[in-house]
Coordinates of C-alpha atoms and ligand atoms in Angstrom, one line a residue:
X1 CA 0.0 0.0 0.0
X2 CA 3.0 2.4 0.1
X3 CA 2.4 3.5 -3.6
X4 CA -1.0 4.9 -2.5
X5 CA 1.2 8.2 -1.0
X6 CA 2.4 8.6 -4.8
X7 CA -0.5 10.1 -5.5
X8 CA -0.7 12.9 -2.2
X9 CA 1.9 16.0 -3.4
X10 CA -1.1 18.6 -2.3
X11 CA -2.8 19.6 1.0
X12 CA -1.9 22.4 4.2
X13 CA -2.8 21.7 8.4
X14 CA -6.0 24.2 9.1
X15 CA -5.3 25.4 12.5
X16 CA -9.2 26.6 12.0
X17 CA -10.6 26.6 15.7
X18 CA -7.4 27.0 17.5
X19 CA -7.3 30.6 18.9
X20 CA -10.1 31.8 16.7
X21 CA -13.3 33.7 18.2
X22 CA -16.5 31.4 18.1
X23 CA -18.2 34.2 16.3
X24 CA -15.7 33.8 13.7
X25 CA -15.4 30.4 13.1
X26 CA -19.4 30.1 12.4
X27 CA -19.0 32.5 9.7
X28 CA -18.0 31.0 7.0
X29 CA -21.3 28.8 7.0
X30 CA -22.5 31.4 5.4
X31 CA -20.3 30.7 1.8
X32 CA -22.6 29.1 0.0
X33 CA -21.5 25.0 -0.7
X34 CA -18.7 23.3 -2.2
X35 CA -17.6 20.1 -3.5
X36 CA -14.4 18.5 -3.0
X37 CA -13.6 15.6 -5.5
X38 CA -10.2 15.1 -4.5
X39 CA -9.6 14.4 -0.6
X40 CA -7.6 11.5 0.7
X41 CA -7.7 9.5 4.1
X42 CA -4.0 8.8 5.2
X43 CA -2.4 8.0 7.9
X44 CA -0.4 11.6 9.6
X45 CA 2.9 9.5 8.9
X46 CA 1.5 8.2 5.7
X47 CA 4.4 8.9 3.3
X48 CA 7.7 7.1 4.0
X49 CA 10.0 8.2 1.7
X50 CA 8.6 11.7 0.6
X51 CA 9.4 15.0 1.4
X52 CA 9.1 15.7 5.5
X53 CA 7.1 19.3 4.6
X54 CA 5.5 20.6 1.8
X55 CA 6.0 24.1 0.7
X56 CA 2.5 25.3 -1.5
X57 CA 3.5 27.3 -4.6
X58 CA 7.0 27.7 -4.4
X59 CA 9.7 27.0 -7.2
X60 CA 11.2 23.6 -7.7
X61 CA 14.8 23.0 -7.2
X62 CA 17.7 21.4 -9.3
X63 CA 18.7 18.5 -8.6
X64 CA 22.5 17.9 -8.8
X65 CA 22.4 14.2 -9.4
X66 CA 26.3 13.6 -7.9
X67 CA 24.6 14.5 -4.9
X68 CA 22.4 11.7 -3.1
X69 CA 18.6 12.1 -3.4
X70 CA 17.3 14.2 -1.0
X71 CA 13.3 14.3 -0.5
X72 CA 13.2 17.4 0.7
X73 CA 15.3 18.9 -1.5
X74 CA 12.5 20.3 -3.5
X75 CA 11.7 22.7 -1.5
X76 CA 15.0 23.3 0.3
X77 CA 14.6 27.0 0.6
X78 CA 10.6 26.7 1.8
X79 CA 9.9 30.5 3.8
X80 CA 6.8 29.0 5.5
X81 CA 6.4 24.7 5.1
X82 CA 3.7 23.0 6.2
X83 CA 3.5 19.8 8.3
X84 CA 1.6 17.3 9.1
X85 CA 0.0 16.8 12.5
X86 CA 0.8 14.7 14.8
X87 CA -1.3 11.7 14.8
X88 CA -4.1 10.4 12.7
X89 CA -7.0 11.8 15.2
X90 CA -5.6 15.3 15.2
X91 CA -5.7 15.0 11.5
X92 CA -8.9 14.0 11.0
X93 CA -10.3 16.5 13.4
X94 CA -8.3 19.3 11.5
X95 CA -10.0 18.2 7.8
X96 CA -13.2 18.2 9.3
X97 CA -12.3 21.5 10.9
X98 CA -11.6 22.6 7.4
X99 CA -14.4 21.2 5.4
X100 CA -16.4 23.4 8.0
X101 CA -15.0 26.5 7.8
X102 CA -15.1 26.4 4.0
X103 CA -18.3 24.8 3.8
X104 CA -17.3 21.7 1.9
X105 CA -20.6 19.8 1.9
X106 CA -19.4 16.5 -0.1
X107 CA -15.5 15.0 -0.5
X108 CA -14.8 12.4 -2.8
X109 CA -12.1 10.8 -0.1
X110 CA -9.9 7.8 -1.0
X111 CA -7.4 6.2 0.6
X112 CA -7.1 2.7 2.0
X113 CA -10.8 1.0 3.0
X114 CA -9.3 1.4 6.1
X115 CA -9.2 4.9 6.1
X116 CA -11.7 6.0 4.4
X117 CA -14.1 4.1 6.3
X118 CA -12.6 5.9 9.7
X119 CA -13.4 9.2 7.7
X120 CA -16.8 7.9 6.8
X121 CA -17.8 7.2 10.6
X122 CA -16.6 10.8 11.1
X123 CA -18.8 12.3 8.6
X124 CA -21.4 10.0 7.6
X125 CA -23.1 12.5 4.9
X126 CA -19.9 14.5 3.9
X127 CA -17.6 11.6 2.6
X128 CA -18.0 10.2 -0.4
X129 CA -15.7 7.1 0.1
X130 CA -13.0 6.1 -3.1
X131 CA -10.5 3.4 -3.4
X132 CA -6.6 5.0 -3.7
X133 CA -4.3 1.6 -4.0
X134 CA -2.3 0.1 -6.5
X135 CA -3.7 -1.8 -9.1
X136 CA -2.3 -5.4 -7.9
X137 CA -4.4 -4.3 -4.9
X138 CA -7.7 -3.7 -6.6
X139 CA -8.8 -7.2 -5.7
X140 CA -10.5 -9.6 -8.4
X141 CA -13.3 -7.7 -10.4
X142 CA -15.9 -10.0 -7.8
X143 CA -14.7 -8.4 -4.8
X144 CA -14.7 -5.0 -5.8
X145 CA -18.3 -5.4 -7.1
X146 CA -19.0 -6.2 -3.7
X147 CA -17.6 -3.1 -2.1
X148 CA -19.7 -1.1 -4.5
X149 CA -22.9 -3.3 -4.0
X150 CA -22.4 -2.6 -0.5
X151 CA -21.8 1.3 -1.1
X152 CA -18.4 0.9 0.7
X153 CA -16.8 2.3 -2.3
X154 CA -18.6 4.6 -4.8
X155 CA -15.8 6.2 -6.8
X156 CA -12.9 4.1 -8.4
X157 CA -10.1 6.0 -7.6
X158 CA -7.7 7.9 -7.2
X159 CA -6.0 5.0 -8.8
X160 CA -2.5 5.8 -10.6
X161 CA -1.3 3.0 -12.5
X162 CA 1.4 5.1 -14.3
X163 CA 3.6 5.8 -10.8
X164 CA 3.5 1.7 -10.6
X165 CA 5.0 2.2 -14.8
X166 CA 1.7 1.0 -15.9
X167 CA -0.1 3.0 -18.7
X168 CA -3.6 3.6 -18.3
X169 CA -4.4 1.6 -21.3
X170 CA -3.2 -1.5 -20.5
X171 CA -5.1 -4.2 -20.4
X172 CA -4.9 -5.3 -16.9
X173 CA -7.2 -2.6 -15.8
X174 CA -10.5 -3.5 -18.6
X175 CA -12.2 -5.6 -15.9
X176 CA -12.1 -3.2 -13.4
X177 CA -13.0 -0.1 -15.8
X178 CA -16.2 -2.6 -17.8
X179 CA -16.9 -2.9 -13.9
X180 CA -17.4 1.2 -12.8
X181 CA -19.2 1.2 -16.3
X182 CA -21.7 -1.2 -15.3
X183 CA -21.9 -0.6 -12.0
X184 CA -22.3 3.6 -13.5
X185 CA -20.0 4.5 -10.6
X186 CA -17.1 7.5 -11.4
X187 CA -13.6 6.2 -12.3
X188 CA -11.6 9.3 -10.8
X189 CA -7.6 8.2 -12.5
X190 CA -4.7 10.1 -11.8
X191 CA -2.5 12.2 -14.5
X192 CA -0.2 14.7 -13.8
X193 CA 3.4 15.0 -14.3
X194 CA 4.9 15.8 -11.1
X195 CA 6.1 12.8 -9.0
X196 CA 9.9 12.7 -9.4
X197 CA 11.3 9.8 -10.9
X198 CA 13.4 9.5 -8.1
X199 CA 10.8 9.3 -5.8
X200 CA 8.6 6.8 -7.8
X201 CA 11.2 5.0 -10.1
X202 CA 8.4 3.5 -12.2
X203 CA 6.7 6.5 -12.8
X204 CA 7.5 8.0 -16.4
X205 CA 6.4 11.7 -17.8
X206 CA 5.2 9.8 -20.9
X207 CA 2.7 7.7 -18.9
X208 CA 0.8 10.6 -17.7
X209 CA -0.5 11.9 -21.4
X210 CA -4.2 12.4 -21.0
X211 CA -4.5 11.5 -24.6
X212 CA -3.5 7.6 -23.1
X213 CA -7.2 7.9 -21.9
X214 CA -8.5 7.1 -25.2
X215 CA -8.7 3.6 -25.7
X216 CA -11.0 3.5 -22.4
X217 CA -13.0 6.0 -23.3
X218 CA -14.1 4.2 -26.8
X219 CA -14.1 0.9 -25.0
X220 CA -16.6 2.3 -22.4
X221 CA -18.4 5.2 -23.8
X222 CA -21.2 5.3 -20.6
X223 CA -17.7 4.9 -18.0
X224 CA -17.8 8.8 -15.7
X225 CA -14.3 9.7 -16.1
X226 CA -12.9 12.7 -13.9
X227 CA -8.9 13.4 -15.0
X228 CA -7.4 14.4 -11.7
X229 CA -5.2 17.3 -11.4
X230 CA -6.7 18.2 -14.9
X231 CA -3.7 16.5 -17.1
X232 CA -1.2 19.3 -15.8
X233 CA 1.0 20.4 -17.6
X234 CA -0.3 18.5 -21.4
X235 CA -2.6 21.4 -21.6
X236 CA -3.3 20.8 -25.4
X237 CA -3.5 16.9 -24.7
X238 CA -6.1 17.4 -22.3
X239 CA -7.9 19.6 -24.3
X240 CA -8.0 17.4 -27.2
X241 CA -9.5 14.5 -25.1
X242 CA -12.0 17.1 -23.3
X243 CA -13.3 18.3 -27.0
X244 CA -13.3 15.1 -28.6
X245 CA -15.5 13.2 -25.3
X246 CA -17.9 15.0 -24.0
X247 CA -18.5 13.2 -20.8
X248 CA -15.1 13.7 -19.8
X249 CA -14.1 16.3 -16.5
X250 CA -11.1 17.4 -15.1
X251 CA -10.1 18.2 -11.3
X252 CA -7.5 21.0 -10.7
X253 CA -6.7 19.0 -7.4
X254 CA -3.0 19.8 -6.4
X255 CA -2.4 21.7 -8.6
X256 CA -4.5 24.6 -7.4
X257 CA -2.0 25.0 -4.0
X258 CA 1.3 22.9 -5.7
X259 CA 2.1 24.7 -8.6
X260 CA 3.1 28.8 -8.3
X261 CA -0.3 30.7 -8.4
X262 CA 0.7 32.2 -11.4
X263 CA 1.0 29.1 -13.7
X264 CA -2.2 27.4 -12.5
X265 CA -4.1 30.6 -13.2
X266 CA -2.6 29.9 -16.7
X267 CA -3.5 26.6 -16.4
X268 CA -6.9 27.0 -15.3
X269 CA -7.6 29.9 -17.9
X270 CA -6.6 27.9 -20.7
X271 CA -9.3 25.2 -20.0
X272 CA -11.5 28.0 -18.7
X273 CA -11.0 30.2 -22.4
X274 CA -11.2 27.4 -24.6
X275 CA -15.2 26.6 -23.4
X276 CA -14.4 23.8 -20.7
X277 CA -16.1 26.0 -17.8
X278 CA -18.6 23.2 -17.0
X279 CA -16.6 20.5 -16.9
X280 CA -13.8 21.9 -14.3
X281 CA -14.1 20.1 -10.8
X282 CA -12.7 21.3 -7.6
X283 CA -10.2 19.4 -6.2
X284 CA -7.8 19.6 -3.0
X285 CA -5.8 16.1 -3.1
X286 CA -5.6 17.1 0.8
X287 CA -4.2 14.5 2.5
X288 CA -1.3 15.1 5.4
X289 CA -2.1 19.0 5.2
X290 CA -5.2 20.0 5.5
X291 CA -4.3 23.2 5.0
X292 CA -3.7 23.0 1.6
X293 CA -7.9 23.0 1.0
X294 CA -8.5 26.6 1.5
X295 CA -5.2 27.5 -0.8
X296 CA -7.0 25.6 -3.5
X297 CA -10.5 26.9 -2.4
X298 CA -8.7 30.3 -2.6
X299 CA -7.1 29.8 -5.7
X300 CA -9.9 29.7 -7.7
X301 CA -11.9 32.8 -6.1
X302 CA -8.6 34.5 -6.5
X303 CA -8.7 33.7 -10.7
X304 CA -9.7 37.9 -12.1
X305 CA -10.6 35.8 -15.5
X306 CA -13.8 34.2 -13.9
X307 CA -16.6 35.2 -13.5
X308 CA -18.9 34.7 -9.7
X309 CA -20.8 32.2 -11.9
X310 CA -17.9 30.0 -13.3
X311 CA -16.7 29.7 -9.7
X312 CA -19.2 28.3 -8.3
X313 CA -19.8 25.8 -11.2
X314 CA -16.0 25.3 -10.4
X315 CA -16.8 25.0 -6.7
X316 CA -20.1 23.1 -7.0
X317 CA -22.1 23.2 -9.9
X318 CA -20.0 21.0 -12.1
X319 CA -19.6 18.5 -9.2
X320 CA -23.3 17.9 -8.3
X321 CA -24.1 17.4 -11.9
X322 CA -21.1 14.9 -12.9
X323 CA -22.2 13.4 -9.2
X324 CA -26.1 13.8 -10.5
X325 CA -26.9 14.8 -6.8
X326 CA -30.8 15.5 -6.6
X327 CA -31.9 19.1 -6.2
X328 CA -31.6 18.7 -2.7
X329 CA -27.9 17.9 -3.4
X330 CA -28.7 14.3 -2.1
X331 CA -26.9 11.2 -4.2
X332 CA -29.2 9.5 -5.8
X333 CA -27.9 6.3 -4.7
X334 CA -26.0 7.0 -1.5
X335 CA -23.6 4.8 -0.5
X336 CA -24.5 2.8 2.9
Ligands
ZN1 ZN1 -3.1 12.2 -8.0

């Protein structure tokens, strides 16, 4: 299960409540809702391996490679890192601090069952529970019918098969995508071109090409596919597979508090300009930091190119329809 921390390089610890006047902290209930399709359930010391901080929007270091590889290299000059708390109660108590404050009525959370199902007890009507694992740990196509049938999972994903060196066409993963389609449950698949090779030695730049999406999408033209983290940086891939299938979203996850504000706004715009305004998802890929959810929340109301509309379809709109919540953004078929 280590490779499911591949897919976690965004999130920030919300010190929401500490210090802060009641009056204050009730608020923000008045921002009207949002949607988070991209929240994981961890452990605190979920990432053996990776970087010890994280360090939201700054530049990326060289890497001398004389040198010996140092996770934290990354962000070796970080002004203001963020860390994870302590254990895996004060960080579930901080997300749901978060989610609060911001007024994050529904995450699509994923992680190990485990987890997730620890989150799930925790918020019972917030968490939309997901499966984040490696593909040899997907199980046989029968037992993960049988986590949907009994609502313990209700997105596939985050799954990542190219940081395991696997391309999301391969073959291995049909049954389980013929599966979602029948089923009519959301594969959510990771692409984005961040995770050092160093850190993940199987992943490859090449694997993460939105455009490697295609087969599936022919294959399974009624399968809900959300792109996670949008395809960053293959802009022009992405926007080739958004035009060409309709029924395919992106999430800015990560990449709304990872990358420096200025190139997601270019990013975003991009997608934004070229028509794709209903088919952007929020996304915080919290996991260790929770944080990191109001920088991405905060990303997007900071974007001067949209308008108060195209936020919230950004921030909800777009998510309860590709979710196909009822109008009193209820799922349909909640999970039990
Ligand atoms: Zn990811």
């Amino acid at each position: 299960m280590k490779h499911i921390f591949a897919f976690v390089w965004v999130a920030v610890v919300c010190f929401a409540g500490l210090g802060t006047p009641a009056a204050a902290q009730h608020a923000p209930k008045q921002h009207p809702p949002i949607i988070d399709m991209h929240l994981h359930a961890l452990p605190a010391k979920g990432w053996p391996g990776g970087p010890s901080f994280i360090c939201p929007g700054m530049e990326f270091a060289a890497f001398d490679p004389r040198g010996k590889w140092d996770p934290d290299h990354i962000w070796a000059t970080c002004p203001n890192p963020l860390v994870a708390p302590a254990s895996d109660e004060e960080l579930l108590r901080e997300i749901l601090a978060v989610m609060d404050r911001h007024n994050i009525v529904l995450a699509a959370t994923s992680g190990s069952l485990e987890h997730v199902r620890r989150y799930r007890q925790a918020a019972p009507n917030g968490i939309l529970p997901g499966l984040n694992t490696a593909v040899a740990n997907l199980g046989t196509p029968d037992s993960l019918r049988e986590l949907i049938r009994t609502g313990e999972i209700a997105i596939l994903g985050e799954i990542g098969p190219q940081i395991e060196g696997i391309s999301p066409d391969d073959e291995m993963l049909e049954p389980y995508l013929a599966l979602a389609e029948e089923l009519d449950i959301p594969l959510a698949i990771h692409v984005l071109s961040f995770q050092p090779y160093y850190l993940f030695p199987q992943n490859r730049a090449t694997l993460n090409n939105p455009l490697l999406l295609e087969r599936m999408l022919v294959r399974h033209p009624k399968l809900r596919v959300y792109v996670m983290h949008a395809g960053w940086p293959m802009l022009n891939e992405m926007m080739s597979l958004l035009f060409v299938y309709p029924q395919v979203h992106v999430d800015v996850a990560g990449i709304d508090w990872l990358l420096p504000r200025k190139e997601f706004h270019r990013y975003l715009r991009g997608l934004v300009e070229a028509g794709f305004g209903k088919r952007i998802l929020f996304g915080s890929d919290a996991a260790m930091w929770p944080q990191v959810i109001g920088i991405g929340i905060e990303a997007i109301e900071s974007a001067d190119f949209l308008s108060e509309a195209q936020k919230r379809d950004l921030h909800y709109n777009n998510a309860a329809r590709f979710l196909r919540l009822d109008e009193k953004g209820q799922l349909q078929n909640k999970p039990r």
